PDB file of C-alpha atoms and ligand atoms in Angstrom:
ATOM      1  CA  THR A 387     -38.376  34.844  60.480  1.00 56.00           C
ATOM      2  CA  ALA A 388     -41.472  33.226  62.010  1.00 63.00           C
ATOM      3  CA  PRO A 389     -44.305  35.461  63.266  1.00 69.00           C
ATOM      4  CA  ALA A 390     -44.383  36.203  67.011  1.00 76.00           C
ATOM      5  CA  ARG A 391     -46.578  33.815  68.981  1.00 85.00           C
ATOM      6  CA  ASP A 392     -47.896  34.165  72.493  1.00 91.00           C
ATOM      7  CA  ARG A 393     -48.702  30.489  73.150  1.00 96.00           C
ATOM      8  CA  LEU A 394     -46.104  27.799  73.685  1.00 97.00           C
ATOM      9  CA  ARG A 395     -46.489  24.563  71.740  1.00 97.00           C
ATOM     10  CA  ILE A 396     -45.039  21.276  73.030  1.00 98.00           C
ATOM     11  CA  ALA A 397     -44.858  18.102  70.923  1.00 98.00           C
ATOM     12  CA  ILE A 398     -45.186  14.783  72.713  1.00 98.00           C
ATOM     13  CA  GLN A 399     -45.624  11.201  71.519  1.00 98.00           C
ATOM     14  CA  LYS A 400     -49.274  10.400  70.716  1.00 95.00           C
ATOM     15  CA  SER A 401     -48.943   6.788  71.825  1.00 95.00           C
ATOM     16  CA  GLY A 402     -46.007   4.649  72.823  1.00 97.00           C
ATOM     17  CA  ARG A 403     -43.559   4.422  75.684  1.00 98.00           C
ATOM     18  CA  LEU A 404     -43.099   8.154  76.243  1.00 98.00           C
ATOM     19  CA  ALA A 405     -46.726   9.283  75.809  1.00 97.00           C
ATOM     20  CA  ASP A 406     -48.101   8.813  79.341  1.00 97.00           C
ATOM     21  CA  PRO A 407     -44.972   9.806  81.285  1.00 98.00           C
ATOM     22  CA  ALA A 408     -44.638  12.971  79.151  1.00 98.00           C
ATOM     23  CA  ARG A 409     -48.239  13.999  79.830  1.00 96.00           C
ATOM     24  CA  SER A 410     -47.943  13.247  83.554  1.00 97.00           C
ATOM     25  CA  LEU A 411     -44.748  15.256  83.846  1.00 97.00           C
ATOM     26  CA  LEU A 412     -46.263  18.288  82.128  1.00 98.00           C
ATOM     27  CA  ALA A 413     -49.405  17.969  84.269  1.00 97.00           C
ATOM     28  CA  ALA A 414     -47.163  17.904  87.360  1.00 97.00           C
ATOM     29  CA  CYS A 415     -45.766  21.240  86.108  1.00 97.00           C
ATOM     30  CA  GLY A 416     -49.272  22.670  86.421  1.00 97.00           C
ATOM     31  CA  LEU A 417     -50.389  22.372  82.808  1.00 97.00           C
ATOM     32  CA  SER A 418     -53.875  21.164  81.913  1.00 96.00           C
ATOM     33  CA  TRP A 419     -55.676  20.757  78.620  1.00 93.00           C
ATOM     34  CA  ARG A 420     -59.161  20.442  77.287  1.00 87.00           C
ATOM     35  CA  GLN A 421     -60.106  16.779  76.927  1.00 71.00           C
ATOM     36  CA  SER A 422     -59.035  15.625  73.495  1.00 69.00           C
ATOM     37  CA  ARG A 423     -56.839  12.599  74.002  1.00 62.00           C
ATOM     38  CA  ASP A 424     -57.508  11.242  70.514  1.00 67.00           C
ATOM     39  CA  LYS A 425     -56.978  14.560  68.775  1.00 80.00           C
ATOM     40  CA  LEU A 426     -53.729  15.847  67.368  1.00 90.00           C
ATOM     41  CA  PHE A 427     -53.950  19.137  69.259  1.00 92.00           C
ATOM     42  CA  CYS A 428     -54.712  19.785  72.952  1.00 94.00           C
ATOM     43  CA  PHE A 429     -55.521  23.384  73.879  1.00 93.00           C
ATOM     44  CA  GLY A 430     -53.877  24.491  77.154  1.00 95.00           C
ATOM     45  CA  GLU A 431     -56.322  25.714  79.809  1.00 95.00           C
ATOM     46  CA  SER A 432     -54.330  26.597  82.931  1.00 95.00           C
ATOM     47  CA  LEU A 433     -51.574  28.274  80.895  1.00 96.00           C
ATOM     48  CA  PRO A 434     -51.107  29.219  77.224  1.00 97.00           C
ATOM     49  CA  VAL A 435     -49.218  25.993  76.571  1.00 97.00           C
ATOM     50  CA  ASP A 436     -50.694  23.657  73.934  1.00 96.00           C
ATOM     51  CA  LEU A 437     -49.791  20.047  73.119  1.00 96.00           C
ATOM     52  CA  LEU A 438     -49.281  18.460  69.732  1.00 96.00           C
ATOM     53  CA  LEU A 439     -49.587  14.646  69.764  1.00 96.00           C
ATOM     54  CA  VAL A 440     -47.340  13.126  67.126  1.00 97.00           C
ATOM     55  CA  ARG A 441     -44.982  10.259  66.284  1.00 97.00           C
ATOM     56  CA  ASP A 442     -41.704  10.533  68.159  1.00 97.00           C
ATOM     57  CA  ASP A 443     -39.751  10.538  64.877  1.00 97.00           C
ATOM     58  CA  ASP A 444     -41.482  13.781  63.856  1.00 98.00           C
ATOM     59  CA  ILE A 445     -40.604  15.743  66.998  1.00 98.00           C
ATOM     60  CA  PRO A 446     -37.073  16.967  66.107  1.00 98.00           C
ATOM     61  CA  GLY A 447     -38.290  18.137  62.681  1.00 98.00           C
ATOM     62  CA  LEU A 448     -41.274  19.980  64.190  1.00 98.00           C
ATOM     63  CA  ILE A 449     -38.859  21.902  66.439  1.00 98.00           C
ATOM     64  CA  ALA A 450     -36.449  22.521  63.548  1.00 97.00           C
ATOM     65  CA  ASP A 451     -39.298  23.965  61.453  1.00 96.00           C
ATOM     66  CA  GLY A 452     -40.567  26.100  64.346  1.00 95.00           C
ATOM     67  CA  VAL A 453     -43.956  24.342  64.299  1.00 96.00           C
ATOM     68  CA  CYS A 454     -43.353  23.393  67.936  1.00 97.00           C
ATOM     69  CA  ASP A 455     -41.241  25.154  70.545  1.00 97.00           C
ATOM     70  CA  LEU A 456     -40.459  22.165  72.748  1.00 98.00           C
ATOM     71  CA  GLY A 457     -40.707  18.395  72.513  1.00 98.00           C
ATOM     72  CA  VAL A 458     -40.429  15.331  74.716  1.00 98.00           C
ATOM     73  CA  VAL A 459     -38.380  12.788  72.787  1.00 98.00           C
ATOM     74  CA  GLY A 460     -35.794  10.068  73.326  1.00 98.00           C
ATOM     75  CA  LEU A 461     -32.226  11.361  73.221  1.00 98.00           C
ATOM     76  CA  ASN A 462     -31.597   8.506  70.739  1.00 98.00           C
ATOM     77  CA  GLU A 463     -34.059  10.030  68.247  1.00 98.00           C
ATOM     78  CA  LEU A 464     -32.899  13.606  68.822  1.00 98.00           C
ATOM     79  CA  ASP A 465     -29.232  12.655  68.465  1.00 98.00           C
ATOM     80  CA  GLU A 466     -29.860  10.565  65.330  1.00 98.00           C
ATOM     81  CA  GLN A 467     -31.613  13.428  63.564  1.00 98.00           C
ATOM     82  CA  ALA A 468     -29.042  15.967  64.787  1.00 98.00           C
ATOM     83  CA  LYS A 469     -26.201  13.833  63.396  1.00 98.00           C
ATOM     84  CA  ALA A 470     -28.090  13.256  60.128  1.00 98.00           C
ATOM     85  CA  ARG A 471     -28.469  17.033  59.739  1.00 97.00           C
ATOM     86  CA  ARG A 472     -24.790  17.551  60.440  1.00 96.00           C
ATOM     87  CA  GLN A 473     -23.841  14.865  57.898  1.00 95.00           C
ATOM     88  CA  LEU A 474     -25.923  16.829  55.345  1.00 96.00           C
ATOM     89  CA  GLY A 475     -24.111  20.033  56.286  1.00 97.00           C
ATOM     90  CA  LEU A 476     -27.210  21.607  57.896  1.00 97.00           C
ATOM     91  CA  ALA A 477     -26.969  23.888  60.934  1.00 96.00           C
ATOM     92  CA  ASP A 478     -27.932  22.581  64.393  1.00 96.00           C
ATOM     93  CA  ALA A 479     -31.655  23.175  64.887  1.00 97.00           C
ATOM     94  CA  TYR A 480     -32.434  21.787  68.345  1.00 96.00           C
ATOM     95  CA  ARG A 481     -30.772  20.738  71.564  1.00 96.00           C
ATOM     96  CA  PRO A 482     -31.636  18.719  74.666  1.00 97.00           C
ATOM     97  CA  LEU A 483     -32.572  21.085  77.528  1.00 98.00           C
ATOM     98  CA  ARG A 484     -33.281  18.654  80.383  1.00 97.00           C
ATOM     99  CA  GLY A 485     -33.063  14.907  80.987  1.00 97.00           C
ATOM    100  CA  LEU A 486     -36.465  13.759  82.214  1.00 97.00           C
ATOM    101  CA  GLY A 487     -35.641  10.577  84.125  1.00 96.00           C
ATOM    102  CA  PHE A 488     -37.824   8.137  82.158  1.00 98.00           C
ATOM    103  CA  GLY A 489     -37.524   6.162  78.916  1.00 98.00           C
ATOM    104  CA  ALA A 490     -34.035   5.004  79.834  1.00 98.00           C
ATOM    105  CA  CYS A 491     -32.372   2.662  77.351  1.00 98.00           C
ATOM    106  CA  ARG A 492     -29.048   2.116  75.602  1.00 98.00           C
ATOM    107  CA  LEU A 493     -28.216   2.097  71.915  1.00 99.00           C
ATOM    108  CA  MET A 494     -25.988  -0.970  71.620  1.00 99.00           C
ATOM    109  CA  ILE A 495     -24.169  -3.225  69.203  1.00 99.00           C
ATOM    110  CA  ALA A 496     -25.396  -6.810  69.560  1.00 98.00           C
ATOM    111  CA  VAL A 497     -23.796  -9.878  67.986  1.00 98.00           C
ATOM    112  CA  PRO A 498     -24.801 -13.564  67.758  1.00 98.00           C
ATOM    113  CA  GLU A 499     -24.571 -15.257  71.167  1.00 98.00           C
ATOM    114  CA  ASP A 500     -21.944 -17.727  69.974  1.00 97.00           C
ATOM    115  CA  TRP A 501     -19.422 -15.032  68.945  1.00 98.00           C
ATOM    116  CA  ASP A 502     -16.353 -14.810  71.192  1.00 98.00           C
ATOM    117  CA  TRP A 503     -16.342 -11.000  71.464  1.00 98.00           C
ATOM    118  CA  GLN A 504     -12.800  -9.608  71.165  1.00 98.00           C
ATOM    119  CA  GLY A 505     -13.595  -5.942  70.532  1.00 98.00           C
ATOM    120  CA  VAL A 506     -14.790  -3.513  67.864  1.00 98.00           C
ATOM    121  CA  GLN A 507     -12.292  -4.719  65.252  1.00 98.00           C
ATOM    122  CA  MET A 508     -14.534  -7.795  64.906  1.00 98.00           C
ATOM    123  CA  LEU A 509     -17.055  -5.510  63.144  1.00 98.00           C
ATOM    124  CA  GLN A 510     -14.631  -4.849  60.285  1.00 98.00           C
ATOM    125  CA  GLY A 511     -16.277  -5.748  56.940  1.00 98.00           C
ATOM    126  CA  LYS A 512     -19.538  -6.802  58.593  1.00 98.00           C
ATOM    127  CA  ARG A 513     -23.102  -5.659  57.780  1.00 98.00           C
ATOM    128  CA  ILE A 514     -24.817  -3.936  60.734  1.00 98.00           C
ATOM    129  CA  ALA A 515     -28.602  -3.481  60.707  1.00 98.00           C
ATOM    130  CA  THR A 516     -29.986  -0.420  62.502  1.00 98.00           C
ATOM    131  CA  SER A 517     -32.657   2.272  62.643  1.00 98.00           C
ATOM    132  CA  TYR A 518     -29.929   4.717  63.757  1.00 98.00           C
ATOM    133  CA  PRO A 519     -27.659   4.986  60.685  1.00 98.00           C
ATOM    134  CA  ALA A 520     -26.252   8.444  61.489  1.00 98.00           C
ATOM    135  CA  ILE A 521     -25.225   7.596  65.071  1.00 98.00           C
ATOM    136  CA  LEU A 522     -23.856   4.221  63.951  1.00 98.00           C
ATOM    137  CA  SER A 523     -21.797   5.553  61.051  1.00 98.00           C
ATOM    138  CA  ALA A 524     -20.354   8.363  63.206  1.00 98.00           C
ATOM    139  CA  TRP A 525     -19.418   5.814  65.876  1.00 98.00           C
ATOM    140  CA  LEU A 526     -17.848   3.406  63.354  1.00 98.00           C
ATOM    141  CA  GLN A 527     -15.760   6.241  61.974  1.00 98.00           C
ATOM    142  CA  GLU A 528     -14.666   7.199  65.509  1.00 98.00           C
ATOM    143  CA  GLN A 529     -13.677   3.580  66.147  1.00 98.00           C
ATOM    144  CA  GLY A 530     -11.791   3.349  62.858  1.00 98.00           C
ATOM    145  CA  VAL A 531     -13.945   0.421  61.726  1.00 98.00           C
ATOM    146  CA  ASP A 532     -15.075  -0.050  58.138  1.00 98.00           C
ATOM    147  CA  ALA A 533     -18.484  -1.789  58.153  1.00 98.00           C
ATOM    148  CA  GLN A 534     -21.640  -1.617  56.080  1.00 98.00           C
ATOM    149  CA  VAL A 535     -24.648   0.137  57.645  1.00 98.00           C
ATOM    150  CA  VAL A 536     -27.951  -1.521  56.674  1.00 98.00           C
ATOM    151  CA  GLU A 537     -30.857   0.805  57.488  1.00 98.00           C
ATOM    152  CA  LEU A 538     -34.076  -0.869  58.680  1.00 98.00           C
ATOM    153  CA  SER A 539     -37.085   0.999  60.087  1.00 96.00           C
ATOM    154  CA  GLY A 540     -38.126  -1.799  62.437  1.00 94.00           C
ATOM    155  CA  SER A 541     -37.666  -5.446  63.521  1.00 95.00           C
ATOM    156  CA  VAL A 542     -33.922  -4.911  63.465  1.00 98.00           C
ATOM    157  CA  GLU A 543     -33.334  -7.848  65.820  1.00 98.00           C
ATOM    158  CA  ILE A 544     -34.407 -10.427  63.222  1.00 98.00           C
ATOM    159  CA  ALA A 545     -31.921  -9.205  60.582  1.00 98.00           C
ATOM    160  CA  PRO A 546     -29.214 -11.755  61.509  1.00 98.00           C
ATOM    161  CA  LYS A 547     -31.740 -14.608  61.231  1.00 97.00           C
ATOM    162  CA  LEU A 548     -32.929 -13.291  57.849  1.00 96.00           C
ATOM    163  CA  GLY A 549     -29.350 -12.946  56.650  1.00 97.00           C
ATOM    164  CA  THR A 550     -29.610  -9.206  55.886  1.00 97.00           C
ATOM    165  CA  ALA A 551     -26.839  -8.426  58.401  1.00 98.00           C
ATOM    166  CA  GLU A 552     -24.478 -10.272  60.757  1.00 98.00           C
ATOM    167  CA  VAL A 553     -24.738  -7.719  63.549  1.00 98.00           C
ATOM    168  CA  ILE A 554     -27.330  -5.211  64.814  1.00 98.00           C
ATOM    169  CA  CYS A 555     -27.280  -1.815  66.505  1.00 99.00           C
ATOM    170  CA  ASP A 556     -30.518  -1.253  68.436  1.00 98.00           C
ATOM    171  CA  LEU A 557     -32.080   0.060  71.636  1.00 98.00           C
ATOM    172  CA  VAL A 558     -31.882  -2.233  74.636  1.00 98.00           C
ATOM    173  CA  SER A 559     -33.627  -1.908  77.982  1.00 98.00           C
ATOM    174  CA  SER A 560     -34.175  -5.285  79.682  1.00 98.00           C
ATOM    175  CA  GLY A 561     -32.235  -7.248  77.040  1.00 98.00           C
ATOM    176  CA  ALA A 562     -35.081  -9.763  76.679  1.00 98.00           C
ATOM    177  CA  THR A 563     -35.569  -9.026  72.969  1.00 98.00           C
ATOM    178  CA  LEU A 564     -31.903  -9.672  72.207  1.00 98.00           C
ATOM    179  CA  ALA A 565     -31.902 -12.907  74.224  1.00 98.00           C
ATOM    180  CA  ALA A 566     -35.055 -14.111  72.442  1.00 98.00           C
ATOM    181  CA  ASN A 567     -33.182 -13.664  69.155  1.00 98.00           C
ATOM    182  CA  GLN A 568     -29.946 -15.370  70.282  1.00 98.00           C
ATOM    183  CA  LEU A 569     -28.061 -12.059  70.321  1.00 98.00           C
ATOM    184  CA  LYS A 570     -25.901 -10.492  73.032  1.00 98.00           C
ATOM    185  CA  PRO A 571     -25.091  -6.803  73.664  1.00 98.00           C
ATOM    186  CA  VAL A 572     -21.377  -5.970  73.429  1.00 98.00           C
ATOM    187  CA  GLU A 573     -20.830  -2.207  72.957  1.00 98.00           C
ATOM    188  CA  VAL A 574     -22.736   0.909  74.091  1.00 98.00           C
ATOM    189  CA  LEU A 575     -23.041   3.768  71.566  1.00 98.00           C
ATOM    190  CA  LEU A 576     -25.419   5.971  73.540  1.00 98.00           C
ATOM    191  CA  GLU A 577     -26.982   6.121  77.017  1.00 98.00           C
ATOM    192  CA  SER A 578     -30.451   7.470  76.310  1.00 98.00           C
ATOM    193  CA  GLU A 579     -33.488   8.756  78.190  1.00 98.00           C
ATOM    194  CA  ALA A 580     -36.417  11.005  77.370  1.00 98.00           C
ATOM    195  CA  VAL A 581     -35.361  14.646  77.152  1.00 98.00           C
ATOM    196  CA  LEU A 582     -37.100  17.974  76.840  1.00 98.00           C
ATOM    197  CA  ALA A 583     -35.769  19.326  73.549  1.00 98.00           C
ATOM    198  CA  GLY A 584     -35.859  22.936  72.449  1.00 98.00           C
ATOM    199  CA  PRO A 585     -34.637  25.035  69.535  1.00 97.00           C
ATOM    200  CA  ALA A 586     -30.902  25.670  69.134  1.00 95.00           C
ATOM    201  CA  HIS A 587     -31.591  29.411  69.261  1.00 92.00           C
ATOM    202  CA  ALA A 588     -33.514  31.191  72.034  1.00 89.00           C
ATOM    203  CA  LEU A 589     -37.025  32.492  71.327  1.00 90.00           C
ATOM    204  CA  ASP A 590     -37.539  36.242  71.541  1.00 88.00           C
ATOM    205  CA  ASP A 591     -41.280  36.713  72.130  1.00 90.00           C
ATOM    206  CA  ALA A 592     -43.797  35.847  74.884  1.00 91.00           C
ATOM    207  CA  ARG A 593     -42.901  32.181  74.515  1.00 94.00           C
ATOM    208  CA  ALA A 594     -39.446  32.770  76.032  1.00 95.00           C
ATOM    209  CA  GLY A 595     -40.983  33.642  79.408  1.00 95.00           C
ATOM    210  CA  LEU A 596     -43.335  30.643  79.276  1.00 96.00           C
ATOM    211  CA  MET A 597     -40.431  28.362  78.443  1.00 97.00           C
ATOM    212  CA  ALA A 598     -38.320  29.724  81.323  1.00 96.00           C
ATOM    213  CA  MET A 599     -41.229  29.208  83.718  1.00 97.00           C
ATOM    214  CA  LEU A 600     -41.764  25.635  82.548  1.00 97.00           C
ATOM    215  CA  LEU A 601     -38.053  24.828  82.988  1.00 97.00           C
ATOM    216  CA  ARG A 602     -38.122  26.326  86.527  1.00 97.00           C
ATOM    217  CA  ARG A 603     -41.107  24.160  87.414  1.00 97.00           C
ATOM    218  CA  LEU A 604     -39.416  21.070  85.964  1.00 97.00           C
ATOM    219  CA  ASP A 605     -36.275  21.768  87.970  1.00 96.00           C
ATOM    220  CA  GLY A 606     -38.405  22.263  91.080  1.00 95.00           C
ATOM    221  CA  LEU A 607     -39.999  18.845  90.530  1.00 93.00           C
ATOM    222  CA  SER A 608     -36.687  17.035  90.279  1.00 75.00           C
ATOM    223  CA  LYS A 609     -35.598  18.656  93.576  1.00 69.00           C
ATOM    224  CA  VAL A 610     -38.712  17.331  95.310  1.00 63.00           C
ATOM    225  CA  GLN A 611     -38.058  13.825  93.951  1.00 61.00           C
ATOM    226  CA  ASP A 612     -34.364  13.708  94.969  1.00 58.00           C
TER     227      ASP A 612
HETATM  228  O1  PRT B 975     -45.310   5.499  66.993  1.00 56.93           O
HETATM  229  P1  PRT B 975     -44.024   6.151  67.329  1.00 56.93           P
HETATM  230  O2  PRT B 975     -43.104   6.304  66.140  1.00 56.93           O
HETATM  231  O3  PRT B 975     -44.240   7.436  68.091  1.00 56.93           O
HETATM  232  O4  PRT B 975     -43.307   5.185  68.400  1.00 56.93           O
HETATM  233  P2  PRT B 975     -42.040   4.224  68.283  1.00 56.93           P
HETATM  234  O5  PRT B 975     -42.530   2.840  68.128  1.00 56.93           O
HETATM  235  O6  PRT B 975     -41.032   4.749  67.330  1.00 56.93           O
HETATM  236  O7  PRT B 975     -41.384   4.437  69.713  1.00 56.93           O
HETATM  237  P3  PRT B 975     -41.555   3.659  71.102  1.00 56.93           P
HETATM  238  O8  PRT B 975     -42.806   4.117  71.778  1.00 56.93           O
HETATM  239  O9  PRT B 975     -41.325   2.205  70.961  1.00 56.93           O
HETATM  240  O10 PRT B 975     -40.274   4.256  71.841  1.00 56.93           O
HETATM  241  C1  PRT B 975     -40.161   5.602  72.100  1.00 56.93           C
HETATM  242  C2  PRT B 975     -38.853   5.848  72.815  1.00 56.93           C
HETATM  243  O11 PRT B 975     -38.797   5.076  74.031  1.00 56.93           O
HETATM  244  C3  PRT B 975     -37.589   5.424  72.085  1.00 56.93           C
HETATM  245  O12 PRT B 975     -37.189   6.338  71.095  1.00 56.93           O
HETATM  246  C4  PRT B 975     -36.593   5.362  73.246  1.00 56.93           C
HETATM  247  O13 PRT B 975     -36.095   6.655  73.531  1.00 56.93           O
HETATM  248  C5  PRT B 975     -37.441   4.901  74.426  1.00 56.93           C
HETATM  249  N1  PRT B 975     -37.204   3.489  74.805  1.00 56.93           N
HETATM  250  C6  PRT B 975     -36.870   3.058  76.058  1.00 56.93           C
HETATM  251  C7  PRT B 975     -37.272   2.398  74.018  1.00 56.93           C
HETATM  252  C8  PRT B 975     -36.964   1.285  74.818  1.00 56.93           C
HETATM  253  N2  PRT B 975     -36.721   1.734  76.077  1.00 56.93           N
HETATM  254  C9  PRT B 975     -36.964  -0.045  74.226  1.00 56.93           C
HETATM  255  N3  PRT B 975     -36.711  -1.037  74.924  1.00 56.93           N
HETATM  256  N4  PRT B 975     -37.592   2.250  72.707  1.00 56.93           N
HETATM  257  C10 PRT B 975     -37.600   1.026  72.179  1.00 56.93           C
HETATM  258  N5  PRT B 975     -37.286  -0.133  72.877  1.00 56.93           N
HETATM  259  C11 PRT B 975     -37.381  -1.415  72.143  1.00 56.93           C
HETATM  260  C12 PRT B 975     -36.064  -2.123  71.954  1.00 56.93           C
HETATM  261  O14 PRT B 975     -35.468  -1.688  70.754  1.00 56.93           O
HETATM  262  C13 PRT B 975     -36.485  -3.589  71.845  1.00 56.93           C
HETATM  263  O15 PRT B 975     -36.753  -3.922  70.500  1.00 56.93           O
HETATM  264  O16 PRT B 975     -38.184  -2.303  72.847  1.00 56.93           O
HETATM  265  C14 PRT B 975     -37.796  -3.632  72.605  1.00 56.93           C
HETATM  266  C15 PRT B 975     -37.769  -4.311  73.962  1.00 56.93           C
HETATM  267  O17 PRT B 975     -36.598  -3.998  74.695  1.00 56.93           O
HETATM  268  P4  PRT B 975     -35.987  -5.014  75.763  1.00 56.93           P
HETATM  269  O18 PRT B 975     -34.489  -4.807  75.793  1.00 56.93           O
HETATM  270  O19 PRT B 975     -36.605  -4.654  77.085  1.00 56.93           O
HETATM  271  O20 PRT B 975     -36.337  -6.403  75.345  1.00 56.93           O
HETATM  272 ZN1   ZN B 976     -41.091   6.267  66.139  1.00 56.93          ZN
END
């Protein structure tokens, strides 16, 4: 078991879509840090709550390893890594605690604009490019469709043009990226937003009280906004 700690550590995205909203939300909860925006670690001043600035992909793993106690991450990323763990037969290591109301997007199947979409059976035997192979393969299995999952780490939307896949499965917010690539969204696999993620099992030292207080403050904020 990990040694007892008396400071809470929260991982957020260093830069990217979730970085500023995550910081603002935590600041609205009364947290403040010593100036070190370009550093990896921000020491908490108002409360013993420190920040770790990382890539979003690393956040679920940091919670799983107990390096961080909480993280602000897209549900898409959290769910992908949770499903990948499950597919490997590993125990659940983290769970979403609260939806945070920003970073909304959908993980969707998109097909060439000129396809006459008749339903998921049209995916049978096709190659589908995605950065979310675990969510996609679980969904295909659920749908009873046999298709090939082509894993790409980025620029998924150009795969059909390059001929590496006929179809893609990617995040969509405005839909402009799909349209620019002559693709259209046809099926939703996941409704996503930024979530506060925590460990699957409760902490049992001073951090438990800090975590409960932070959740109370977060819940208080959403009441004010409603
Ligand atoms: O460097 P790091 O690894 O931390 O960042 P990243 O590049 O992996 O992540 P980032 O900052 O792009 O996204 C972080 C999180 O924001 C994602 O995991 C989602 O939870 C959330 N989010 C919300 C989105 C979008 N909306 C979104 N639109 N993430 C990506 N996109 C992509 C989308 O795939 C498309 O290619 O943005 C493009 C534009 O979307 P349209 O539909 O508006 O054209
Ligand atoms: Zn990333």
